[in-house]
Amino acid sequence: MDLGFLVELQGILGQKEVLSLPRVFIGGRYIGGADEVRQLHETGELKKVVAGFPAAEPGVCEGCGGHRFVLCDECCGSRKCFAEKGGFRTCCNCNENGLIKCCYCSYVPP
């Protein structure tokens, strides 16, 4: 949903070509894609990898429904804003898809 995340992922993995998703990281350690995670699960190793991590809280974010992004409140997702002087301009608040990070999910306390 955000090109910045793709660029960051390509940098972490050292790949510039098209990436297949999902790519799973647990505790900052790269685990692999869907096939690798399935294999870890089938061999019982996945349980060992996630041992010690807290379980996720049940429920879905009320702000974004669990998508982590919402439509930009400045341009309503159109990527265009109107100003009396100059007419339409590209919105500077959202990403290439007209989305912004959900303020409820993305908040990291200082």
CSV table of N, CA and C in Angstrom, one decimal:
chain,number,residue,atom,x,y,z
A,1,MET,N,0.8,-1.2,0.0
A,1,MET,CA,0.0,0.0,0.0
A,1,MET,C,0.8,1.3,0.0
A,2,ASP,N,2.2,1.1,0.2
A,2,ASP,CA,3.0,2.2,0.2
A,2,ASP,C,4.4,1.9,-0.4
A,3,LEU,N,4.7,2.6,-1.4
A,3,LEU,CA,6.0,2.4,-2.2
A,3,LEU,C,7.2,2.4,-1.2
A,4,GLY,N,7.1,3.3,-0.2
A,4,GLY,CA,8.3,3.4,0.7
A,4,GLY,C,8.6,2.1,1.4
A,5,PHE,N,7.6,1.3,1.7
A,5,PHE,CA,7.8,0.0,2.4
A,5,PHE,C,8.5,-0.9,1.4
A,6,LEU,N,8.1,-0.9,0.2
A,6,LEU,CA,8.7,-1.8,-0.8
A,6,LEU,C,10.2,-1.5,-1.0
A,7,VAL,N,10.5,-0.2,-1.1
A,7,VAL,CA,11.9,0.2,-1.2
A,7,VAL,C,12.7,-0.2,0.0
A,8,GLU,N,12.1,0.0,1.2
A,8,GLU,CA,12.8,-0.4,2.4
A,8,GLU,C,13.0,-1.9,2.5
A,9,LEU,N,12.0,-2.7,2.1
A,9,LEU,CA,12.1,-4.1,2.0
A,9,LEU,C,13.2,-4.6,1.0
A,10,GLN,N,13.2,-4.0,-0.1
A,10,GLN,CA,14.3,-4.3,-1.1
A,10,GLN,C,15.6,-4.0,-0.6
A,11,GLY,N,15.8,-2.9,0.2
A,11,GLY,CA,17.1,-2.6,0.8
A,11,GLY,C,17.5,-3.6,1.8
A,12,ILE,N,16.6,-4.0,2.6
A,12,ILE,CA,16.9,-5.0,3.7
A,12,ILE,C,17.3,-6.3,3.1
A,13,LEU,N,16.6,-6.8,2.0
A,13,LEU,CA,16.8,-8.0,1.4
A,13,LEU,C,17.9,-8.0,0.3
A,14,GLY,N,18.3,-6.8,0.0
A,14,GLY,CA,19.3,-6.6,-1.1
A,14,GLY,C,18.9,-7.0,-2.4
A,15,GLN,N,17.6,-6.8,-2.7
A,15,GLN,CA,17.0,-7.2,-4.0
A,15,GLN,C,16.4,-6.0,-4.7
A,16,LYS,N,16.6,-5.8,-5.9
A,16,LYS,CA,16.0,-4.7,-6.7
A,16,LYS,C,14.9,-5.2,-7.6
A,17,GLU,N,14.8,-6.5,-7.9
A,17,GLU,CA,13.8,-7.1,-8.7
A,17,GLU,C,12.5,-7.2,-8.0
A,18,VAL,N,11.4,-7.5,-8.7
A,18,VAL,CA,10.1,-7.7,-8.1
A,18,VAL,C,10.1,-8.7,-7.0
A,19,LEU,N,9.6,-8.3,-5.8
A,19,LEU,CA,9.5,-9.3,-4.7
A,19,LEU,C,8.2,-9.9,-4.6
A,20,SER,N,8.2,-11.2,-4.3
A,20,SER,CA,6.9,-11.9,-4.0
A,20,SER,C,6.6,-11.7,-2.5
A,21,LEU,N,5.4,-11.6,-2.2
A,21,LEU,CA,4.9,-11.4,-0.8
A,21,LEU,C,4.1,-12.5,-0.4
A,22,PRO,N,4.0,-12.9,0.9
A,22,PRO,CA,4.6,-12.1,2.0
A,22,PRO,C,6.0,-12.4,2.2
A,23,ARG,N,6.7,-11.5,2.9
A,23,ARG,CA,8.0,-11.7,3.5
A,23,ARG,C,7.9,-11.5,5.0
A,24,VAL,N,8.2,-12.5,5.7
A,24,VAL,CA,7.9,-12.6,7.2
A,24,VAL,C,9.2,-12.3,8.0
A,25,PHE,N,9.1,-11.4,8.9
A,25,PHE,CA,10.1,-11.0,9.9
A,25,PHE,C,9.6,-11.3,11.3
A,26,ILE,N,10.3,-11.9,12.1
A,26,ILE,CA,9.9,-12.2,13.5
A,26,ILE,C,11.0,-11.7,14.4
A,27,GLY,N,10.7,-10.7,15.2
A,27,GLY,CA,11.7,-10.1,16.1
A,27,GLY,C,12.8,-9.5,15.4
A,28,GLY,N,12.6,-8.9,14.2
A,28,GLY,CA,13.6,-8.3,13.4
A,28,GLY,C,14.5,-9.3,12.6
A,29,ARG,N,14.2,-10.6,12.7
A,29,ARG,CA,14.9,-11.6,11.9
A,29,ARG,C,14.1,-12.0,10.7
A,30,TYR,N,14.7,-12.1,9.6
A,30,TYR,CA,14.0,-12.5,8.4
A,30,TYR,C,13.8,-14.0,8.4
A,31,ILE,N,12.5,-14.4,8.3
A,31,ILE,CA,12.2,-15.9,8.3
A,31,ILE,C,12.0,-16.4,6.9
A,32,GLY,N,11.4,-15.7,6.0
A,32,GLY,CA,11.2,-16.1,4.7
A,32,GLY,C,9.9,-15.8,4.1
A,33,GLY,N,9.5,-16.4,3.0
A,33,GLY,CA,8.2,-16.2,2.4
A,33,GLY,C,7.2,-17.2,2.9
A,34,ALA,N,6.1,-17.3,2.2
A,34,ALA,CA,5.0,-18.2,2.6
A,34,ALA,C,5.5,-19.6,2.7
A,35,ASP,N,6.3,-20.1,1.7
A,35,ASP,CA,6.7,-21.4,1.6
A,35,ASP,C,7.6,-21.8,2.8
A,36,GLU,N,8.5,-20.9,3.2
A,36,GLU,CA,9.4,-21.1,4.3
A,36,GLU,C,8.6,-21.2,5.6
A,37,VAL,N,7.7,-20.3,5.8
A,37,VAL,CA,6.9,-20.3,7.0
A,37,VAL,C,6.0,-21.5,7.1
A,38,ARG,N,5.5,-22.0,6.0
A,38,ARG,CA,4.7,-23.2,6.0
A,38,ARG,C,5.5,-24.4,6.4
A,39,GLN,N,6.8,-24.4,5.8
A,39,GLN,CA,7.7,-25.5,6.2
A,39,GLN,C,8.0,-25.5,7.6
A,40,LEU,N,8.3,-24.3,8.2
A,40,LEU,CA,8.6,-24.2,9.6
A,40,LEU,C,7.4,-24.7,10.5
A,41,HIS,N,6.2,-24.3,10.1
A,41,HIS,CA,5.0,-24.8,10.8
A,41,HIS,C,4.9,-26.3,10.7
A,42,GLU,N,5.1,-26.9,9.6
A,42,GLU,CA,4.9,-28.3,9.4
A,42,GLU,C,5.9,-29.1,10.2
A,43,THR,N,7.1,-28.6,10.3
A,43,THR,CA,8.2,-29.3,11.1
A,43,THR,C,8.1,-29.0,12.6
A,44,GLY,N,7.3,-28.0,13.0
A,44,GLY,CA,7.2,-27.7,14.4
A,44,GLY,C,8.2,-26.6,14.8
A,45,GLU,N,9.0,-26.1,13.9
A,45,GLU,CA,10.0,-25.1,14.2
A,45,GLU,C,9.4,-23.7,14.4
A,46,LEU,N,8.3,-23.4,13.8
A,46,LEU,CA,7.7,-22.1,13.9
A,46,LEU,C,7.3,-21.8,15.3
A,47,LYS,N,6.8,-22.8,16.0
A,47,LYS,CA,6.5,-22.6,17.4
A,47,LYS,C,7.7,-22.2,18.2
A,48,LYS,N,8.8,-22.8,17.9
A,48,LYS,CA,10.0,-22.4,18.7
A,48,LYS,C,10.5,-21.0,18.3
A,49,VAL,N,10.3,-20.6,17.1
A,49,VAL,CA,10.7,-19.3,16.7
A,49,VAL,C,9.9,-18.2,17.4
A,50,VAL,N,8.6,-18.4,17.5
A,50,VAL,CA,7.7,-17.4,18.1
A,50,VAL,C,7.6,-17.5,19.6
A,51,ALA,N,8.2,-18.5,20.2
A,51,ALA,CA,8.1,-18.7,21.6
A,51,ALA,C,8.7,-17.5,22.3
A,52,GLY,N,8.0,-17.0,23.4
A,52,GLY,CA,8.5,-15.9,24.1
A,52,GLY,C,7.9,-14.5,23.6
A,53,PHE,N,7.3,-14.5,22.5
A,53,PHE,CA,6.7,-13.3,22.0
A,53,PHE,C,5.3,-13.2,22.5
A,54,PRO,N,4.8,-12.0,22.9
A,54,PRO,CA,3.5,-11.9,23.4
A,54,PRO,C,2.4,-12.2,22.3
A,55,ALA,N,1.3,-12.7,22.7
A,55,ALA,CA,0.2,-13.0,21.7
A,55,ALA,C,-0.4,-11.6,21.3
A,56,ALA,N,-0.9,-11.5,20.1
A,56,ALA,CA,-1.5,-10.3,19.6
A,56,ALA,C,-2.8,-10.1,20.3
A,57,GLU,N,-3.2,-8.9,20.6
A,57,GLU,CA,-4.5,-8.6,21.2
A,57,GLU,C,-5.6,-8.9,20.2
A,58,PRO,N,-6.6,-9.5,20.6
A,58,PRO,CA,-7.7,-9.8,19.7
A,58,PRO,C,-8.5,-8.5,19.3
A,59,GLY,N,-9.0,-8.5,18.1
A,59,GLY,CA,-9.8,-7.3,17.7
A,59,GLY,C,-9.1,-6.7,16.5
A,60,VAL,N,-9.8,-5.7,15.9
A,60,VAL,CA,-9.4,-5.0,14.7
A,60,VAL,C,-9.4,-3.6,15.0
A,61,CYS,N,-8.5,-2.8,14.5
A,61,CYS,CA,-8.4,-1.4,14.7
A,61,CYS,C,-9.7,-0.7,14.2
A,62,GLU,N,-10.3,0.1,15.0
A,62,GLU,CA,-11.5,0.8,14.6
A,62,GLU,C,-11.3,1.9,13.6
A,63,GLY,N,-10.1,2.4,13.5
A,63,GLY,CA,-9.8,3.5,12.6
A,63,GLY,C,-9.6,3.0,11.1
A,64,CYS,N,-9.0,1.8,10.9
A,64,CYS,CA,-8.7,1.4,9.6
A,64,CYS,C,-9.2,0.0,9.2
A,65,GLY,N,-9.8,-0.7,10.2
A,65,GLY,CA,-10.3,-2.0,10.0
A,65,GLY,C,-9.1,-3.1,9.8
A,66,GLY,N,-8.0,-2.7,10.3
A,66,GLY,CA,-6.8,-3.6,10.3
A,66,GLY,C,-6.0,-3.5,9.0
A,67,HIS,N,-6.2,-2.5,8.2
A,67,HIS,CA,-5.5,-2.3,7.0
A,67,HIS,C,-4.2,-1.4,7.2
A,68,ARG,N,-4.2,-0.7,8.3
A,68,ARG,CA,-3.0,0.2,8.7
A,68,ARG,C,-3.0,1.5,7.9
A,69,PHE,N,-3.8,1.6,6.9
A,69,PHE,CA,-3.8,2.9,6.1
A,69,PHE,C,-5.3,3.3,6.0
A,70,VAL,N,-5.5,4.6,5.8
A,70,VAL,CA,-6.8,5.2,5.6
A,70,VAL,C,-6.7,6.2,4.4
A,71,LEU,N,-7.8,6.6,3.9
A,71,LEU,CA,-7.8,7.7,2.8
A,71,LEU,C,-7.3,9.0,3.4
A,72,CYS,N,-6.5,9.7,2.7
A,72,CYS,CA,-6.0,11.0,3.1
A,72,CYS,C,-7.1,11.9,3.4
A,73,ASP,N,-7.1,12.6,4.5
A,73,ASP,CA,-8.2,13.5,4.9
A,73,ASP,C,-8.0,14.9,4.2
A,74,GLU,N,-6.9,15.1,3.6
A,74,GLU,CA,-6.7,16.4,2.8
A,74,GLU,C,-7.3,16.3,1.4
A,75,CYS,N,-7.0,15.2,0.7
A,75,CYS,CA,-7.5,15.1,-0.7
A,75,CYS,C,-8.5,14.0,-0.9
A,76,CYS,N,-8.9,13.3,0.2
A,76,CYS,CA,-9.9,12.2,0.1
A,76,CYS,C,-9.4,11.1,-0.8
A,77,GLY,N,-8.1,10.9,-0.9
A,77,GLY,CA,-7.6,9.8,-1.7
A,77,GLY,C,-7.4,10.1,-3.2
A,78,SER,N,-7.8,11.3,-3.6
A,78,SER,CA,-7.7,11.7,-5.0
A,78,SER,C,-6.3,12.1,-5.5
A,79,ARG,N,-5.4,12.4,-4.5
A,79,ARG,CA,-4.1,12.9,-4.8
A,79,ARG,C,-4.0,14.3,-5.3
A,80,LYS,N,-5.2,15.0,-5.4
A,80,LYS,CA,-5.3,16.4,-5.9
A,80,LYS,C,-5.9,17.3,-4.9
A,81,CYS,N,-5.4,18.5,-4.7
A,81,CYS,CA,-5.9,19.5,-3.8
A,81,CYS,C,-6.1,20.8,-4.6
A,82,PHE,N,-7.2,21.5,-4.2
A,82,PHE,CA,-7.4,22.8,-4.9
A,82,PHE,C,-7.1,23.9,-4.1
A,83,ALA,N,-6.4,24.9,-4.6
A,83,ALA,CA,-6.0,26.2,-4.0
A,83,ALA,C,-6.5,27.3,-4.8
A,84,GLU,N,-7.1,28.3,-4.2
A,84,GLU,CA,-7.6,29.5,-4.9
A,84,GLU,C,-6.5,30.1,-5.9
A,85,LYS,N,-5.3,30.1,-5.3
A,85,LYS,CA,-4.2,30.6,-6.2
A,85,LYS,C,-3.4,29.4,-6.7
A,86,GLY,N,-3.5,29.2,-8.0
A,86,GLY,CA,-2.8,28.1,-8.6
A,86,GLY,C,-3.6,26.9,-9.0
A,87,GLY,N,-4.8,26.8,-8.6
A,87,GLY,CA,-5.7,25.7,-9.0
A,87,GLY,C,-5.3,24.4,-8.3
A,88,PHE,N,-5.4,23.3,-9.1
A,88,PHE,CA,-5.1,22.0,-8.5
A,88,PHE,C,-3.6,21.7,-8.4
A,89,ARG,N,-3.3,21.0,-7.4
A,89,ARG,CA,-1.9,20.6,-7.1
A,89,ARG,C,-1.9,19.2,-6.6
A,90,THR,N,-0.8,18.5,-6.7
A,90,THR,CA,-0.7,17.2,-6.1
A,90,THR,C,-0.6,17.3,-4.6
A,91,CYS,N,-1.3,16.4,-3.9
A,91,CYS,CA,-1.3,16.4,-2.5
A,91,CYS,C,0.0,16.0,-1.9
A,92,CYS,N,0.5,16.6,-0.9
A,92,CYS,CA,1.8,16.3,-0.3
A,92,CYS,C,1.7,15.5,1.0
A,93,ASN,N,0.4,15.2,1.4
A,93,ASN,CA,0.2,14.6,2.7
A,93,ASN,C,0.1,13.1,2.6
A,94,CYS,N,-0.1,12.5,1.4
A,94,CYS,CA,-0.4,11.1,1.2
A,94,CYS,C,0.6,10.4,0.3
A,95,ASN,N,0.5,9.1,0.3
A,95,ASN,CA,1.4,8.4,-0.6
A,95,ASN,C,0.9,8.3,-2.0
A,96,GLU,N,1.5,7.5,-2.9
A,96,GLU,CA,1.1,7.4,-4.3
A,96,GLU,C,-0.3,6.8,-4.5
A,97,ASN,N,-0.9,6.2,-3.5
A,97,ASN,CA,-2.2,5.6,-3.6
A,97,ASN,C,-3.3,6.5,-2.9
A,98,GLY,N,-2.9,7.7,-2.4
A,98,GLY,CA,-3.9,8.6,-1.8
A,98,GLY,C,-4.2,8.1,-0.3
A,99,LEU,N,-3.2,7.4,0.3
A,99,LEU,CA,-3.4,6.9,1.6
A,99,LEU,C,-2.4,7.5,2.6
A,100,ILE,N,-2.8,7.5,3.9
A,100,ILE,CA,-1.9,7.9,5.0
A,100,ILE,C,-2.0,6.8,6.0
A,101,LYS,N,-0.9,6.7,6.8
A,101,LYS,CA,-0.9,5.7,7.9
A,101,LYS,C,-2.0,6.0,8.9
A,102,CYS,N,-2.6,4.9,9.4
A,102,CYS,CA,-3.7,5.0,10.4
A,102,CYS,C,-3.1,5.6,11.7
A,103,CYS,N,-3.6,6.7,12.2
A,103,CYS,CA,-3.1,7.3,13.4
A,103,CYS,C,-3.2,6.4,14.6
A,104,TYR,N,-4.2,5.5,14.6
A,104,TYR,CA,-4.4,4.6,15.8
A,104,TYR,C,-3.4,3.4,15.8
A,105,CYS,N,-3.2,2.8,14.6
A,105,CYS,CA,-2.2,1.7,14.5
A,105,CYS,C,-0.8,2.1,14.5
A,106,SER,N,-0.5,3.2,13.9
A,106,SER,CA,0.9,3.6,13.6
A,106,SER,C,1.5,4.4,14.7
A,107,TYR,N,0.8,4.8,15.7
A,107,TYR,CA,1.3,5.6,16.8
A,107,TYR,C,2.3,4.8,17.6
A,108,VAL,N,3.5,5.4,17.7
A,108,VAL,CA,4.6,4.8,18.5
A,108,VAL,C,4.9,5.8,19.6
A,109,PRO,N,4.6,5.5,20.9
A,109,PRO,CA,4.8,6.4,21.9
A,109,PRO,C,6.3,6.9,22.1
A,110,PRO,N,6.5,8.1,22.4
A,110,PRO,CA,7.9,8.6,22.5
A,110,PRO,C,8.7,7.9,23.6
